[in-house]
PDB file of C-alpha atoms in Angstrom:
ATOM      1  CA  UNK A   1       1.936  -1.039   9.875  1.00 88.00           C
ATOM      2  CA  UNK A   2       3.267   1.353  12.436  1.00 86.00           C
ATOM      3  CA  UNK A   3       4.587  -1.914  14.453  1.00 90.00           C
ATOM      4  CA  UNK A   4       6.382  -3.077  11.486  1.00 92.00           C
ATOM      5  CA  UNK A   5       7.554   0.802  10.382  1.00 89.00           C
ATOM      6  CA  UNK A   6       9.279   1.203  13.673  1.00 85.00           C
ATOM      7  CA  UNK A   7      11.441  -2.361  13.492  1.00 89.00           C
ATOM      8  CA  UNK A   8      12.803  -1.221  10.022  1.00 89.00           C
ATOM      9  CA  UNK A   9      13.510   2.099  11.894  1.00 86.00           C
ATOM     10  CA  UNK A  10      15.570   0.828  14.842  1.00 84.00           C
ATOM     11  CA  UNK A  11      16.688  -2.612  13.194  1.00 87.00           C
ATOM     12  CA  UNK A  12      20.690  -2.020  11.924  1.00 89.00           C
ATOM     13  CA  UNK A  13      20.798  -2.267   8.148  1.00 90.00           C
ATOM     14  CA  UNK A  14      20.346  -5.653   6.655  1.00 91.00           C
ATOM     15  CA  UNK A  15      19.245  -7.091   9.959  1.00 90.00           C
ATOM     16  CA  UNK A  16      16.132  -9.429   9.987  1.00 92.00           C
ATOM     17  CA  UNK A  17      12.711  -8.282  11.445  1.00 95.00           C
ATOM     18  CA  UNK A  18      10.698 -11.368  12.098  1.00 95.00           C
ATOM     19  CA  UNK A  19       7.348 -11.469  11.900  1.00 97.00           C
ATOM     20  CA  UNK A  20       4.657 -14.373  13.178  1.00 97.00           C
ATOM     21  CA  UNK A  21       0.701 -14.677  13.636  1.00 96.00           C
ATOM     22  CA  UNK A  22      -0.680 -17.681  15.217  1.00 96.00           C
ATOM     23  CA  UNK A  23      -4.216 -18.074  15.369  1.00 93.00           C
ATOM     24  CA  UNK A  24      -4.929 -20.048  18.413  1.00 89.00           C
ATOM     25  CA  UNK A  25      -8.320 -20.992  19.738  1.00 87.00           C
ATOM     26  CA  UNK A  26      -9.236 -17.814  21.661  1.00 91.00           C
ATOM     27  CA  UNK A  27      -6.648 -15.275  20.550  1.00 93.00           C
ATOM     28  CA  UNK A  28      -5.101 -14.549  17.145  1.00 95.00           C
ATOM     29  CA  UNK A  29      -1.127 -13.221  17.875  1.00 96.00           C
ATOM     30  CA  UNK A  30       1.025 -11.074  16.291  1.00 96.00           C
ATOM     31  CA  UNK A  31       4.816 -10.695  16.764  1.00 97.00           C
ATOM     32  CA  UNK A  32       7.097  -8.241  15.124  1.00 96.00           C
ATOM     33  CA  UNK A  33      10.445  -9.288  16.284  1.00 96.00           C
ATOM     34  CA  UNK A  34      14.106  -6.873  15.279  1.00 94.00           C
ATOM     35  CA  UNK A  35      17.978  -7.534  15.600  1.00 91.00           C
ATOM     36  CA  UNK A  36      17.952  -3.963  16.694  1.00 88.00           C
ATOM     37  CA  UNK A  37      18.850  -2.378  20.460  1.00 89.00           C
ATOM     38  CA  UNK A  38      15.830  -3.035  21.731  1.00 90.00           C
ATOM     39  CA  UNK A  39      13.948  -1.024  24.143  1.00 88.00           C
ATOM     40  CA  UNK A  40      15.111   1.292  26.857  1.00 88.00           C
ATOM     41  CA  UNK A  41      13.303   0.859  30.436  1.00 90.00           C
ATOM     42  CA  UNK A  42      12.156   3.990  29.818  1.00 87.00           C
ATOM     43  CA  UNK A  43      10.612   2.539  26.849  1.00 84.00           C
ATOM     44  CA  UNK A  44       9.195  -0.446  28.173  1.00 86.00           C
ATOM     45  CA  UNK A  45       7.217   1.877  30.524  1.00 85.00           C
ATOM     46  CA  UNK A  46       6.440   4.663  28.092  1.00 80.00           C
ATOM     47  CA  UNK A  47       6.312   3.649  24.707  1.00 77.00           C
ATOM     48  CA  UNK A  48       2.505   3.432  24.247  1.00 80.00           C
ATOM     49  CA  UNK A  49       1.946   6.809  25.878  1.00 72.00           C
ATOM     50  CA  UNK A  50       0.922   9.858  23.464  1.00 66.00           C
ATOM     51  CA  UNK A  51       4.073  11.777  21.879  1.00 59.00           C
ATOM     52  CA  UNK A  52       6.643   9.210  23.695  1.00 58.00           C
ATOM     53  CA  UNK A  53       9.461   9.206  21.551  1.00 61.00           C
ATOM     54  CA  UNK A  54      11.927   6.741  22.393  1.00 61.00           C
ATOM     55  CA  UNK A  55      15.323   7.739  20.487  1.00 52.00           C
ATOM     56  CA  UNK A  56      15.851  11.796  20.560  1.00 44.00           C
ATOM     57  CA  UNK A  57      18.752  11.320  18.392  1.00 37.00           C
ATOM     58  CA  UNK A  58      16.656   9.504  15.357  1.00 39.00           C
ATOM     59  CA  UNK A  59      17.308  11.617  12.574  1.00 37.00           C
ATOM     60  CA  UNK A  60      13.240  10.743  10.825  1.00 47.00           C
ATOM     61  CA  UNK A  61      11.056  13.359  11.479  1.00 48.00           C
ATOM     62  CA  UNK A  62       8.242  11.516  10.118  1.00 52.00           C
ATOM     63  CA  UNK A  63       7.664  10.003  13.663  1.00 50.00           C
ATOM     64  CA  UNK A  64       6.127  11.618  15.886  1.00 46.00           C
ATOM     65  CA  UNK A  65       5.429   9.615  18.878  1.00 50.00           C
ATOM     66  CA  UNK A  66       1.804   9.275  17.817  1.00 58.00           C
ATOM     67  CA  UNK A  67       2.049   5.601  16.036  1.00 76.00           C
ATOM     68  CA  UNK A  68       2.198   3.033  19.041  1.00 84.00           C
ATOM     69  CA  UNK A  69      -0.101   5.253  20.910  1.00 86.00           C
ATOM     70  CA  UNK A  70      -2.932   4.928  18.159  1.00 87.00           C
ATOM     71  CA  UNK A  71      -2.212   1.342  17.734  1.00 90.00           C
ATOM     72  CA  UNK A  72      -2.401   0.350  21.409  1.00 90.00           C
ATOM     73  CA  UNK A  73      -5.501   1.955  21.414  1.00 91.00           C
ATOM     74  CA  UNK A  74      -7.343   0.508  18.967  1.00 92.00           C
ATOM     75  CA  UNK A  75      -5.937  -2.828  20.280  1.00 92.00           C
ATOM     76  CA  UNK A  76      -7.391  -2.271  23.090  1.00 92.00           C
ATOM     77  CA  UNK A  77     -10.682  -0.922  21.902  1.00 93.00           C
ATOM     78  CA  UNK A  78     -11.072  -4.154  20.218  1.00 93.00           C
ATOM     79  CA  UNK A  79     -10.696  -5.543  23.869  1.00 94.00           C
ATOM     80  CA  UNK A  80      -6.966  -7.070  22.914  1.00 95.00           C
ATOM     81  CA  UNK A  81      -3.383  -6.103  24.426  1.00 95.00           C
ATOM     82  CA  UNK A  82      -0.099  -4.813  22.998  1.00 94.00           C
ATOM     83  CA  UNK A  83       3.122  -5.920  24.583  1.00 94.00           C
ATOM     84  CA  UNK A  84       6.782  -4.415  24.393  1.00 94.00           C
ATOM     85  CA  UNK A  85       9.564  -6.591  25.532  1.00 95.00           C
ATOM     86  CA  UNK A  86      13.064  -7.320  24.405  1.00 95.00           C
ATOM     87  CA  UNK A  87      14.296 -10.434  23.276  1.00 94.00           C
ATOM     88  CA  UNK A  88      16.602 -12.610  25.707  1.00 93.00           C
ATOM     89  CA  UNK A  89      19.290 -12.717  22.978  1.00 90.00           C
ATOM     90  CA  UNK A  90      18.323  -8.836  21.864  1.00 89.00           C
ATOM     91  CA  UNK A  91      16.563  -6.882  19.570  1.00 92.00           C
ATOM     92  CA  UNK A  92      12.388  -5.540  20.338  1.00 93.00           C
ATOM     93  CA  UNK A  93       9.455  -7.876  20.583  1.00 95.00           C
ATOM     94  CA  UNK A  94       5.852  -6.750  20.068  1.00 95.00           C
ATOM     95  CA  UNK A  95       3.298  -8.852  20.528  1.00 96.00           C
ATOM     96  CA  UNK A  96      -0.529  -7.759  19.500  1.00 96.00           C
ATOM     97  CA  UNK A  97      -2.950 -10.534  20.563  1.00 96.00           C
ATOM     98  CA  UNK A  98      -6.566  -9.967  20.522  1.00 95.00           C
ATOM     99  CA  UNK A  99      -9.563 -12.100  21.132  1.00 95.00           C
ATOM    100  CA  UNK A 100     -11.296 -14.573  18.311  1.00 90.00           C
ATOM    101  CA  UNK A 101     -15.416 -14.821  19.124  1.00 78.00           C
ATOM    102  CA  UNK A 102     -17.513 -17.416  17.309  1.00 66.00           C
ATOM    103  CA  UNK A 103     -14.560 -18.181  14.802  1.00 55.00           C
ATOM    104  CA  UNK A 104     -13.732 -13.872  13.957  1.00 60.00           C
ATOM    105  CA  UNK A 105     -11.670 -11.524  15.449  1.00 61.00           C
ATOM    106  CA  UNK A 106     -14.048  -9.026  17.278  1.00 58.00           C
TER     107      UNK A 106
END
């Protein structure tokens, strides 16, 4: 949810924020894409680190820097790996893939 929370955040207004999940044959993905400025370098580096907040100037103080942090890390716990990027033609890209075992998601 946090993923999703923070596209509709830094998307502009009546942008699109796409979202897909492929289940392959090892790894189930999930992309939440947004027509929004995408990520600083800073960002790219940072933004999974605890209390890491991106844009100073965001006027929601319901974010704390807290929310990739905790999702990364459960990610990871369940031996999968979040990505940040930005799109080639702008906008975020977050990708969550983590590992299927004997047909679940571990």
């Amino acid at each position: 949810m946090n993923i999703v929370s923070n596209a509709v955040s830094y998307a502009p207004e009546h942008s699109t924020i796409t979202i897909v999940i492929v289940n392959g044959k090892q790894d189930l993905l999930l992309n939440v894409r947004d027509d929004g400025p995408g990520f600083s370098e800073e960002a790219l580096r940072h933004g999974t680190e605890w209390l890491y907040q991106g844009d100073h100037s965001r006027s929601d103080s319901s974010h704390h820097g807290m929310g990739l942090t905790a999702a990364a890390a459960i990610i990871e716990r369940n031996q999968g790996q979040l990505t940040l990027e930005n799109q080639s033609q702008g906008g975020a890209s977050v990708t969550i893939s983590l590992p299927i075992r004997s047909g679940k998601i571990s």
